[in-house]
């Protein structure tokens, strides 16, 4: 019986195995061919680093960007710089058979000229977090694990949504990405999470996914929650001290851990949602 189960599992694994050479169109719109399953990967995006580890391909990583900090295993890997200041020589020195990049910056061009296979896998929207997880699974021959991860993520998100949908009131909220101020539109992955957490985003979709916002617009919208900036800083801004969120003590900078995972389109998205929902609707989690 044991041998039959082993054979069944082996056949199932083979059925889900990636066939190489694999050709795909990446997020830079380039057709890229992988000749074989990559064994030495440099990831220049924290979300890609996390996803690879979550689907059982952490051991393939030989280098990561400066901001990849989860799981703990990746913090011990050589750091390869950032999006706009990559350490090209250091990346080449790791002899990678694949480098995963963002579609921003110009890393791809330099590395491709050096003869290295480069693929841009850059999740930006809520649904892309799931679809790009599946793309990464295919690239590294971990399709079954990627599908399982996506299923689990959707399940965990649904559990929180069931709670927040029953909220009697859904407060208006403003989320600040940085003090410029930049915020999040409702169709960005962060905006979708804010809505699923049981808030009503004051930023309309027409402003875009990560718009620069006129401070007067925020004052006029008078949100019930201000997130991403501490109360003292917010209250010191012209006209802000009279806002509902500041008067009622519902203005807060996110805890460091939550600040990171909420802004990272990766496998910890359900955790970010759960923590955000607890801030907005503590009454649902008693």
PDB file of C-alpha atoms in Angstrom:
ATOM      1  CA  UNK A   1       0.000   0.000   0.000  1.00  0.00           C
ATOM      2  CA  UNK A   2       2.840   2.368   0.927  1.00  0.00           C
ATOM      3  CA  UNK A   3       4.559   1.858  -2.438  1.00  0.00           C
ATOM      4  CA  UNK A   4       1.276   2.609  -4.279  1.00  0.00           C
ATOM      5  CA  UNK A   5       0.894   5.860  -2.318  1.00  0.00           C
ATOM      6  CA  UNK A   6       4.499   6.793  -3.062  1.00  0.00           C
ATOM      7  CA  UNK A   7       3.964   6.104  -6.762  1.00  0.00           C
ATOM      8  CA  UNK A   8       0.722   8.112  -6.780  1.00  0.00           C
ATOM      9  CA  UNK A   9       2.493  11.066  -5.143  1.00  0.00           C
ATOM     10  CA  UNK A  10       5.390  10.820  -7.580  1.00  0.00           C
ATOM     11  CA  UNK A  11       3.041  10.783 -10.574  1.00  0.00           C
ATOM     12  CA  UNK A  12       1.104  13.762  -9.161  1.00  0.00           C
ATOM     13  CA  UNK A  13       4.380  15.651  -8.736  1.00  0.00           C
ATOM     14  CA  UNK A  14       5.398  14.867 -12.295  1.00  0.00           C
ATOM     15  CA  UNK A  15       2.001  15.991 -13.585  1.00  0.00           C
ATOM     16  CA  UNK A  16       2.538  19.378 -11.959  1.00  0.00           C
ATOM     17  CA  UNK A  17       6.202  19.659 -12.946  1.00  0.00           C
ATOM     18  CA  UNK A  18       7.359  22.543 -15.131  1.00  0.00           C
ATOM     19  CA  UNK A  19       8.652  21.581 -18.556  1.00  0.00           C
ATOM     20  CA  UNK A  20      11.853  23.291 -19.652  1.00  0.00           C
ATOM     21  CA  UNK A  21      12.874  25.095 -21.756  1.00  0.00           C
ATOM     22  CA  UNK A  22      10.189  27.459 -20.485  1.00  0.00           C
ATOM     23  CA  UNK A  23       9.361  30.644 -22.410  1.00  0.00           C
ATOM     24  CA  UNK A  24       7.254  33.370 -20.845  1.00  0.00           C
ATOM     25  CA  UNK A  25       6.535  37.074 -21.228  1.00  0.00           C
ATOM     26  CA  UNK A  26       7.686  38.962 -18.149  1.00  0.00           C
ATOM     27  CA  UNK A  27       6.424  42.217 -16.618  1.00  0.00           C
ATOM     28  CA  UNK A  28       8.759  44.227 -18.845  1.00  0.00           C
ATOM     29  CA  UNK A  29       6.968  42.741 -21.858  1.00  0.00           C
ATOM     30  CA  UNK A  30      10.035  40.719 -22.889  1.00  0.00           C
ATOM     31  CA  UNK A  31       9.947  37.090 -24.015  1.00  0.00           C
ATOM     32  CA  UNK A  32      12.385  35.184 -21.799  1.00  0.00           C
ATOM     33  CA  UNK A  33      13.417  31.530 -22.053  1.00  0.00           C
ATOM     34  CA  UNK A  34      14.645  29.469 -19.112  1.00  0.00           C
ATOM     35  CA  UNK A  35      16.675  26.536 -20.420  1.00  0.00           C
ATOM     36  CA  UNK A  36      16.400  24.509 -17.200  1.00  0.00           C
ATOM     37  CA  UNK A  37      15.079  24.712 -13.649  1.00  0.00           C
ATOM     38  CA  UNK A  38      16.962  27.600 -11.998  1.00  0.00           C
ATOM     39  CA  UNK A  39      19.208  26.563  -9.119  1.00  0.00           C
ATOM     40  CA  UNK A  40      20.988  29.846  -8.276  1.00  0.00           C
ATOM     41  CA  UNK A  41      18.579  32.781  -7.990  1.00  0.00           C
ATOM     42  CA  UNK A  42      19.132  36.401  -7.027  1.00  0.00           C
ATOM     43  CA  UNK A  43      15.887  38.163  -6.041  1.00  0.00           C
ATOM     44  CA  UNK A  44      15.825  41.947  -6.240  1.00  0.00           C
ATOM     45  CA  UNK A  45      12.278  42.304  -4.875  1.00  0.00           C
ATOM     46  CA  UNK A  46      11.310  41.563  -1.242  1.00  0.00           C
ATOM     47  CA  UNK A  47       7.903  40.201  -2.322  1.00  0.00           C
ATOM     48  CA  UNK A  48       9.564  37.741  -4.723  1.00  0.00           C
ATOM     49  CA  UNK A  49      12.042  36.655  -2.027  1.00  0.00           C
ATOM     50  CA  UNK A  50       9.198  35.963   0.420  1.00  0.00           C
ATOM     51  CA  UNK A  51       7.140  34.119  -2.161  1.00  0.00           C
ATOM     52  CA  UNK A  52      10.018  31.864  -3.207  1.00  0.00           C
ATOM     53  CA  UNK A  53      10.568  30.906   0.421  1.00  0.00           C
ATOM     54  CA  UNK A  54       6.841  30.350   0.990  1.00  0.00           C
ATOM     55  CA  UNK A  55       6.695  27.854  -1.914  1.00  0.00           C
ATOM     56  CA  UNK A  56       9.742  25.885  -0.806  1.00  0.00           C
ATOM     57  CA  UNK A  57      12.412  27.445  -3.027  1.00  0.00           C
ATOM     58  CA  UNK A  58      14.347  29.435  -0.394  1.00  0.00           C
ATOM     59  CA  UNK A  59      17.394  27.215  -0.842  1.00  0.00           C
ATOM     60  CA  UNK A  60      17.698  28.400  -4.452  1.00  0.00           C
ATOM     61  CA  UNK A  61      18.393  31.986  -3.347  1.00  0.00           C
ATOM     62  CA  UNK A  62      22.064  33.027  -3.457  1.00  0.00           C
ATOM     63  CA  UNK A  63      21.479  36.770  -3.048  1.00  0.00           C
ATOM     64  CA  UNK A  64      18.715  39.284  -2.322  1.00  0.00           C
ATOM     65  CA  UNK A  65      18.100  43.031  -2.464  1.00  0.00           C
ATOM     66  CA  UNK A  66      18.809  45.211   0.586  1.00  0.00           C
ATOM     67  CA  UNK A  67      15.152  45.230   1.676  1.00  0.00           C
ATOM     68  CA  UNK A  68      14.454  41.487   1.680  1.00  0.00           C
ATOM     69  CA  UNK A  69      14.147  40.705   5.394  1.00  0.00           C
ATOM     70  CA  UNK A  70      11.732  37.796   5.660  1.00  0.00           C
ATOM     71  CA  UNK A  71      11.898  34.943   6.439  1.00  0.00           C
ATOM     72  CA  UNK A  72      14.934  35.006   8.738  1.00  0.00           C
ATOM     73  CA  UNK A  73      16.837  32.763   6.316  1.00  0.00           C
ATOM     74  CA  UNK A  74      17.111  35.519   3.678  1.00  0.00           C
ATOM     75  CA  UNK A  75      18.711  37.993   6.101  1.00  0.00           C
ATOM     76  CA  UNK A  76      21.854  35.849   6.037  1.00  0.00           C
ATOM     77  CA  UNK A  77      22.174  36.019   2.248  1.00  0.00           C
ATOM     78  CA  UNK A  78      24.517  38.427   0.422  1.00  0.00           C
ATOM     79  CA  UNK A  79      22.870  41.822  -0.157  1.00  0.00           C
ATOM     80  CA  UNK A  80      22.822  43.006  -3.756  1.00  0.00           C
ATOM     81  CA  UNK A  81      21.770  46.655  -3.399  1.00  0.00           C
ATOM     82  CA  UNK A  82      18.420  48.211  -4.204  1.00  0.00           C
ATOM     83  CA  UNK A  83      16.205  48.958  -7.155  1.00  0.00           C
ATOM     84  CA  UNK A  84      18.074  52.070  -8.250  1.00  0.00           C
ATOM     85  CA  UNK A  85      21.504  51.230  -6.835  1.00  0.00           C
ATOM     86  CA  UNK A  86      22.036  47.534  -7.631  1.00  0.00           C
ATOM     87  CA  UNK A  87      25.462  45.996  -7.105  1.00  0.00           C
ATOM     88  CA  UNK A  88      25.795  44.633 -10.637  1.00  0.00           C
ATOM     89  CA  UNK A  89      29.281  43.179 -10.124  1.00  0.00           C
ATOM     90  CA  UNK A  90      28.211  41.461  -6.919  1.00  0.00           C
ATOM     91  CA  UNK A  91      25.153  39.977  -8.659  1.00  0.00           C
ATOM     92  CA  UNK A  92      27.266  38.667 -11.551  1.00  0.00           C
ATOM     93  CA  UNK A  93      29.770  37.337  -8.999  1.00  0.00           C
ATOM     94  CA  UNK A  94      27.116  35.036  -7.522  1.00  0.00           C
ATOM     95  CA  UNK A  95      26.901  33.231 -10.896  1.00  0.00           C
ATOM     96  CA  UNK A  96      23.089  33.211 -10.903  1.00  0.00           C
ATOM     97  CA  UNK A  97      21.167  31.283 -13.531  1.00  0.00           C
ATOM     98  CA  UNK A  98      18.222  33.634 -12.864  1.00  0.00           C
ATOM     99  CA  UNK A  99      17.766  37.144 -11.483  1.00  0.00           C
ATOM    100  CA  UNK A 100      14.257  38.260 -10.522  1.00  0.00           C
ATOM    101  CA  UNK A 101      13.727  42.008 -10.834  1.00  0.00           C
ATOM    102  CA  UNK A 102      11.134  44.771 -10.638  1.00  0.00           C
ATOM    103  CA  UNK A 103       9.886  46.388 -13.821  1.00  0.00           C
ATOM    104  CA  UNK A 104      11.257  49.660 -12.467  1.00  0.00           C
ATOM    105  CA  UNK A 105      14.913  50.654 -12.489  1.00  0.00           C
ATOM    106  CA  UNK A 106      17.362  49.493 -15.160  1.00  0.00           C
ATOM    107  CA  UNK A 107      18.832  46.343 -13.663  1.00  0.00           C
ATOM    108  CA  UNK A 108      17.478  44.061 -16.394  1.00  0.00           C
ATOM    109  CA  UNK A 109      19.356  45.809 -19.190  1.00  0.00           C
ATOM    110  CA  UNK A 110      22.800  45.624 -17.539  1.00  0.00           C
ATOM    111  CA  UNK A 111      22.426  42.001 -16.432  1.00  0.00           C
ATOM    112  CA  UNK A 112      21.061  40.808 -19.775  1.00  0.00           C
ATOM    113  CA  UNK A 113      24.099  42.367 -21.473  1.00  0.00           C
ATOM    114  CA  UNK A 114      26.254  40.369 -19.030  1.00  0.00           C
ATOM    115  CA  UNK A 115      24.597  37.187 -20.329  1.00  0.00           C
ATOM    116  CA  UNK A 116      22.392  36.545 -17.283  1.00  0.00           C
ATOM    117  CA  UNK A 117      18.759  35.437 -17.545  1.00  0.00           C
ATOM    118  CA  UNK A 118      16.549  38.130 -16.043  1.00  0.00           C
ATOM    119  CA  UNK A 119      12.796  37.937 -15.435  1.00  0.00           C
ATOM    120  CA  UNK A 120      10.660  40.793 -14.101  1.00  0.00           C
ATOM    121  CA  UNK A 121       7.958  39.471 -11.754  1.00  0.00           C
ATOM    122  CA  UNK A 122       6.387  42.546 -10.215  1.00  0.00           C
ATOM    123  CA  UNK A 123       3.014  42.141  -8.423  1.00  0.00           C
ATOM    124  CA  UNK A 124       1.224  45.473  -8.052  1.00  0.00           C
ATOM    125  CA  UNK A 125      -2.538  44.862  -7.904  1.00  0.00           C
ATOM    126  CA  UNK A 126      -4.374  42.679  -5.399  1.00  0.00           C
ATOM    127  CA  UNK A 127      -5.107  39.906  -7.915  1.00  0.00           C
ATOM    128  CA  UNK A 128      -1.524  40.036  -9.238  1.00  0.00           C
ATOM    129  CA  UNK A 129      -0.266  38.953  -5.824  1.00  0.00           C
ATOM    130  CA  UNK A 130      -1.946  35.600  -6.517  1.00  0.00           C
ATOM    131  CA  UNK A 131      -1.248  35.356 -10.249  1.00  0.00           C
ATOM    132  CA  UNK A 132       2.449  36.249  -9.854  1.00  0.00           C
ATOM    133  CA  UNK A 133       2.772  33.658  -7.071  1.00  0.00           C
ATOM    134  CA  UNK A 134       1.662  31.068  -9.624  1.00  0.00           C
ATOM    135  CA  UNK A 135       4.115  32.484 -12.197  1.00  0.00           C
ATOM    136  CA  UNK A 136       6.981  32.150  -9.709  1.00  0.00           C
ATOM    137  CA  UNK A 137       5.838  28.609  -8.933  1.00  0.00           C
ATOM    138  CA  UNK A 138       6.055  27.731 -12.615  1.00  0.00           C
ATOM    139  CA  UNK A 139       9.469  29.387 -13.039  1.00  0.00           C
ATOM    140  CA  UNK A 140      11.077  27.431 -10.175  1.00  0.00           C
ATOM    141  CA  UNK A 141       9.192  24.145 -10.692  1.00  0.00           C
ATOM    142  CA  UNK A 142       7.060  24.570  -7.555  1.00  0.00           C
ATOM    143  CA  UNK A 143       3.620  24.863  -9.177  1.00  0.00           C
ATOM    144  CA  UNK A 144       1.788  22.615  -6.714  1.00  0.00           C
ATOM    145  CA  UNK A 145       3.239  24.515  -3.732  1.00  0.00           C
ATOM    146  CA  UNK A 146       2.311  27.854  -5.340  1.00  0.00           C
ATOM    147  CA  UNK A 147      -1.279  26.730  -5.924  1.00  0.00           C
ATOM    148  CA  UNK A 148      -1.525  25.533  -2.309  1.00  0.00           C
ATOM    149  CA  UNK A 149      -0.189  28.872  -1.055  1.00  0.00           C
ATOM    150  CA  UNK A 150      -2.699  30.856  -3.130  1.00  0.00           C
ATOM    151  CA  UNK A 151      -5.562  28.663  -1.893  1.00  0.00           C
ATOM    152  CA  UNK A 152      -4.484  29.139   1.742  1.00  0.00           C
ATOM    153  CA  UNK A 153      -4.067  32.905   1.325  1.00  0.00           C
ATOM    154  CA  UNK A 154      -7.545  33.284  -0.188  1.00  0.00           C
ATOM    155  CA  UNK A 155      -9.011  31.126   2.585  1.00  0.00           C
ATOM    156  CA  UNK A 156      -7.362  33.193   5.344  1.00  0.00           C
ATOM    157  CA  UNK A 157      -8.506  36.445   3.731  1.00  0.00           C
ATOM    158  CA  UNK A 158     -12.080  35.149   3.424  1.00  0.00           C
ATOM    159  CA  UNK A 159     -12.163  34.416   7.189  1.00  0.00           C
ATOM    160  CA  UNK A 160     -11.399  38.064   7.987  1.00  0.00           C
ATOM    161  CA  UNK A 161     -13.853  39.328   5.371  1.00  0.00           C
ATOM    162  CA  UNK A 162     -16.663  37.326   6.945  1.00  0.00           C
ATOM    163  CA  UNK A 163     -16.066  39.287  10.168  1.00  0.00           C
ATOM    164  CA  UNK A 164     -15.665  42.760   8.647  1.00  0.00           C
ATOM    165  CA  UNK A 165     -18.684  42.396   6.345  1.00  0.00           C
ATOM    166  CA  UNK A 166     -20.812  42.149   9.492  1.00  0.00           C
ATOM    167  CA  UNK A 167     -19.455  45.406  10.916  1.00  0.00           C
ATOM    168  CA  UNK A 168     -22.310  47.763  11.777  1.00  0.00           C
ATOM    169  CA  UNK A 169     -20.368  50.848  10.683  1.00  0.00           C
ATOM    170  CA  UNK A 170     -17.498  51.140   8.225  1.00  0.00           C
ATOM    171  CA  UNK A 171     -15.437  54.208   9.112  1.00  0.00           C
ATOM    172  CA  UNK A 172     -13.847  56.448   6.491  1.00  0.00           C
ATOM    173  CA  UNK A 173     -10.061  56.180   6.421  1.00  0.00           C
ATOM    174  CA  UNK A 174      -7.006  57.906   4.992  1.00  0.00           C
ATOM    175  CA  UNK A 175      -3.781  55.913   4.666  1.00  0.00           C
ATOM    176  CA  UNK A 176      -0.532  57.825   4.234  1.00  0.00           C
ATOM    177  CA  UNK A 177       2.315  56.131   2.379  1.00  0.00           C
ATOM    178  CA  UNK A 178       4.679  59.056   2.973  1.00  0.00           C
ATOM    179  CA  UNK A 179       4.390  62.694   4.141  1.00  0.00           C
ATOM    180  CA  UNK A 180       4.501  64.196   0.616  1.00  0.00           C
ATOM    181  CA  UNK A 181       1.630  63.138   1.081  1.00  0.00           C
ATOM    182  CA  UNK A 182       1.157  60.053  -1.056  1.00  0.00           C
ATOM    183  CA  UNK A 183      -1.771  57.764  -0.355  1.00  0.00           C
ATOM    184  CA  UNK A 184      -3.409  54.601  -1.712  1.00  0.00           C
ATOM    185  CA  UNK A 185      -6.283  54.334  -4.162  1.00  0.00           C
ATOM    186  CA  UNK A 186      -9.023  51.714  -3.639  1.00  0.00           C
ATOM    187  CA  UNK A 187      -7.797  49.568  -6.553  1.00  0.00           C
ATOM    188  CA  UNK A 188      -4.181  49.240  -5.353  1.00  0.00           C
ATOM    189  CA  UNK A 189      -3.463  46.029  -3.447  1.00  0.00           C
ATOM    190  CA  UNK A 190      -3.135  48.084  -0.247  1.00  0.00           C
ATOM    191  CA  UNK A 191      -6.412  49.865  -1.005  1.00  0.00           C
ATOM    192  CA  UNK A 192      -8.202  46.560  -1.507  1.00  0.00           C
ATOM    193  CA  UNK A 193      -6.877  45.361   1.858  1.00  0.00           C
ATOM    194  CA  UNK A 194      -8.045  48.575   3.549  1.00  0.00           C
ATOM    195  CA  UNK A 195     -11.558  48.023   2.179  1.00  0.00           C
ATOM    196  CA  UNK A 196     -11.551  44.339   3.150  1.00  0.00           C
ATOM    197  CA  UNK A 197     -10.481  45.414   6.652  1.00  0.00           C
ATOM    198  CA  UNK A 198     -13.838  47.194   6.930  1.00  0.00           C
ATOM    199  CA  UNK A 199     -12.926  50.803   6.104  1.00  0.00           C
ATOM    200  CA  UNK A 200     -14.094  53.224   3.410  1.00  0.00           C
ATOM    201  CA  UNK A 201     -11.114  54.780   1.646  1.00  0.00           C
ATOM    202  CA  UNK A 202     -11.471  58.552   1.194  1.00  0.00           C
ATOM    203  CA  UNK A 203      -9.300  58.394  -1.958  1.00  0.00           C
ATOM    204  CA  UNK A 204     -11.406  57.835  -5.099  1.00  0.00           C
ATOM    205  CA  UNK A 205     -10.278  55.387  -7.790  1.00  0.00           C
ATOM    206  CA  UNK A 206     -10.051  58.281 -10.259  1.00  0.00           C
ATOM    207  CA  UNK A 207      -6.951  59.569  -8.429  1.00  0.00           C
ATOM    208  CA  UNK A 208      -5.001  56.400  -9.256  1.00  0.00           C
ATOM    209  CA  UNK A 209      -3.416  53.633  -7.211  1.00  0.00           C
ATOM    210  CA  UNK A 210      -0.741  55.612  -5.338  1.00  0.00           C
ATOM    211  CA  UNK A 211      -1.666  59.283  -5.795  1.00  0.00           C
ATOM    212  CA  UNK A 212      -0.042  62.419  -4.474  1.00  0.00           C
ATOM    213  CA  UNK A 213      -2.851  64.095  -2.528  1.00  0.00           C
ATOM    214  CA  UNK A 214      -3.627  67.739  -1.823  1.00  0.00           C
ATOM    215  CA  UNK A 215      -3.671  68.094   2.010  1.00  0.00           C
ATOM    216  CA  UNK A 216      -6.791  70.282   1.695  1.00  0.00           C
ATOM    217  CA  UNK A 217      -8.624  67.352   0.093  1.00  0.00           C
ATOM    218  CA  UNK A 218      -7.849  65.236   3.180  1.00  0.00           C
ATOM    219  CA  UNK A 219      -9.048  67.979   5.555  1.00  0.00           C
ATOM    220  CA  UNK A 220     -12.316  68.351   3.617  1.00  0.00           C
ATOM    221  CA  UNK A 221     -12.846  64.567   3.528  1.00  0.00           C
ATOM    222  CA  UNK A 222     -12.453  64.568   7.349  1.00  0.00           C
ATOM    223  CA  UNK A 223     -11.678  60.835   7.747  1.00  0.00           C
ATOM    224  CA  UNK A 224     -12.572  58.926  10.898  1.00  0.00           C
ATOM    225  CA  UNK A 225      -9.234  57.092  10.774  1.00  0.00           C
ATOM    226  CA  UNK A 226      -5.804  58.405   9.778  1.00  0.00           C
ATOM    227  CA  UNK A 227      -3.267  55.619   9.353  1.00  0.00           C
ATOM    228  CA  UNK A 228       0.443  55.747   8.558  1.00  0.00           C
ATOM    229  CA  UNK A 229       1.216  58.977  10.434  1.00  0.00           C
ATOM    230  CA  UNK A 230       1.379  59.570  14.191  1.00  0.00           C
ATOM    231  CA  UNK A 231      -1.134  61.840  15.938  1.00  0.00           C
ATOM    232  CA  UNK A 232       1.400  64.504  16.976  1.00  0.00           C
ATOM    233  CA  UNK A 233       2.714  64.928  13.412  1.00  0.00           C
ATOM    234  CA  UNK A 234      -0.775  64.973  11.917  1.00  0.00           C
ATOM    235  CA  UNK A 235      -2.146  67.487  14.439  1.00  0.00           C
ATOM    236  CA  UNK A 236       0.726  69.907  13.696  1.00  0.00           C
ATOM    237  CA  UNK A 237      -0.296  70.206  10.038  1.00  0.00           C
ATOM    238  CA  UNK A 238      -2.339  73.292   9.012  1.00  0.00           C
ATOM    239  CA  UNK A 239      -6.059  72.657   9.542  1.00  0.00           C
ATOM    240  CA  UNK A 240      -5.620  69.012  10.562  1.00  0.00           C
ATOM    241  CA  UNK A 241      -6.146  69.366  14.326  1.00  0.00           C
ATOM    242  CA  UNK A 242      -9.900  69.814  13.804  1.00  0.00           C
ATOM    243  CA  UNK A 243     -10.277  66.491  11.948  1.00  0.00           C
ATOM    244  CA  UNK A 244     -12.446  63.760  13.464  1.00  0.00           C
ATOM    245  CA  UNK A 245      -9.671  61.129  13.444  1.00  0.00           C
ATOM    246  CA  UNK A 246      -7.352  63.378  15.451  1.00  0.00           C
ATOM    247  CA  UNK A 247     -10.008  64.513  17.942  1.00  0.00           C
ATOM    248  CA  UNK A 248     -11.164  60.950  18.590  1.00  0.00           C
ATOM    249  CA  UNK A 249      -7.646  59.526  18.952  1.00  0.00           C
ATOM    250  CA  UNK A 250      -7.853  57.386  15.826  1.00  0.00           C
ATOM    251  CA  UNK A 251      -4.678  58.646  14.190  1.00  0.00           C
ATOM    252  CA  UNK A 252      -1.721  56.308  14.323  1.00  0.00           C
ATOM    253  CA  UNK A 253       1.507  55.298  12.659  1.00  0.00           C
ATOM    254  CA  UNK A 254       1.370  51.575  12.006  1.00  0.00           C
ATOM    255  CA  UNK A 255       3.568  49.289  14.115  1.00  0.00           C
ATOM    256  CA  UNK A 256       6.830  48.641  12.240  1.00  0.00           C
ATOM    257  CA  UNK A 257       6.022  45.027  11.430  1.00  0.00           C
ATOM    258  CA  UNK A 258       2.570  45.838  10.082  1.00  0.00           C
ATOM    259  CA  UNK A 259       3.883  48.838   8.155  1.00  0.00           C
ATOM    260  CA  UNK A 260       6.220  46.479   6.269  1.00  0.00           C
ATOM    261  CA  UNK A 261       3.823  43.638   5.498  1.00  0.00           C
ATOM    262  CA  UNK A 262       0.911  45.934   4.598  1.00  0.00           C
ATOM    263  CA  UNK A 263       3.049  47.538   1.882  1.00  0.00           C
ATOM    264  CA  UNK A 264       4.463  44.262   0.552  1.00  0.00           C
ATOM    265  CA  UNK A 265       2.477  42.364  -2.104  1.00  0.00           C
ATOM    266  CA  UNK A 266       3.387  38.875  -0.970  1.00  0.00           C
ATOM    267  CA  UNK A 267       2.372  35.785   1.013  1.00  0.00           C
ATOM    268  CA  UNK A 268       1.846  37.655   4.300  1.00  0.00           C
ATOM    269  CA  UNK A 269      -1.014  39.698   2.828  1.00  0.00           C
ATOM    270  CA  UNK A 270      -3.628  37.785   4.918  1.00  0.00           C
ATOM    271  CA  UNK A 271      -1.670  38.601   8.091  1.00  0.00           C
ATOM    272  CA  UNK A 272      -1.549  42.289   7.117  1.00  0.00           C
ATOM    273  CA  UNK A 273      -5.314  42.242   6.560  1.00  0.00           C
ATOM    274  CA  UNK A 274      -5.993  40.581   9.924  1.00  0.00           C
ATOM    275  CA  UNK A 275      -3.884  43.141  11.799  1.00  0.00           C
ATOM    276  CA  UNK A 276      -5.422  46.088   9.933  1.00  0.00           C
ATOM    277  CA  UNK A 277      -8.940  44.784  10.587  1.00  0.00           C
ATOM    278  CA  UNK A 278      -8.161  44.597  14.335  1.00  0.00           C
ATOM    279  CA  UNK A 279      -7.137  48.265  14.307  1.00  0.00           C
ATOM    280  CA  UNK A 280     -10.260  49.418  12.458  1.00  0.00           C
ATOM    281  CA  UNK A 281     -12.739  47.035  14.104  1.00  0.00           C
ATOM    282  CA  UNK A 282     -11.343  45.943  17.485  1.00  0.00           C
ATOM    283  CA  UNK A 283     -14.914  45.101  18.567  1.00  0.00           C
ATOM    284  CA  UNK A 284     -14.997  42.179  16.092  1.00  0.00           C
ATOM    285  CA  UNK A 285     -11.952  40.482  17.617  1.00  0.00           C
ATOM    286  CA  UNK A 286     -12.850  40.404  21.323  1.00  0.00           C
TER     287      UNK A 286
END
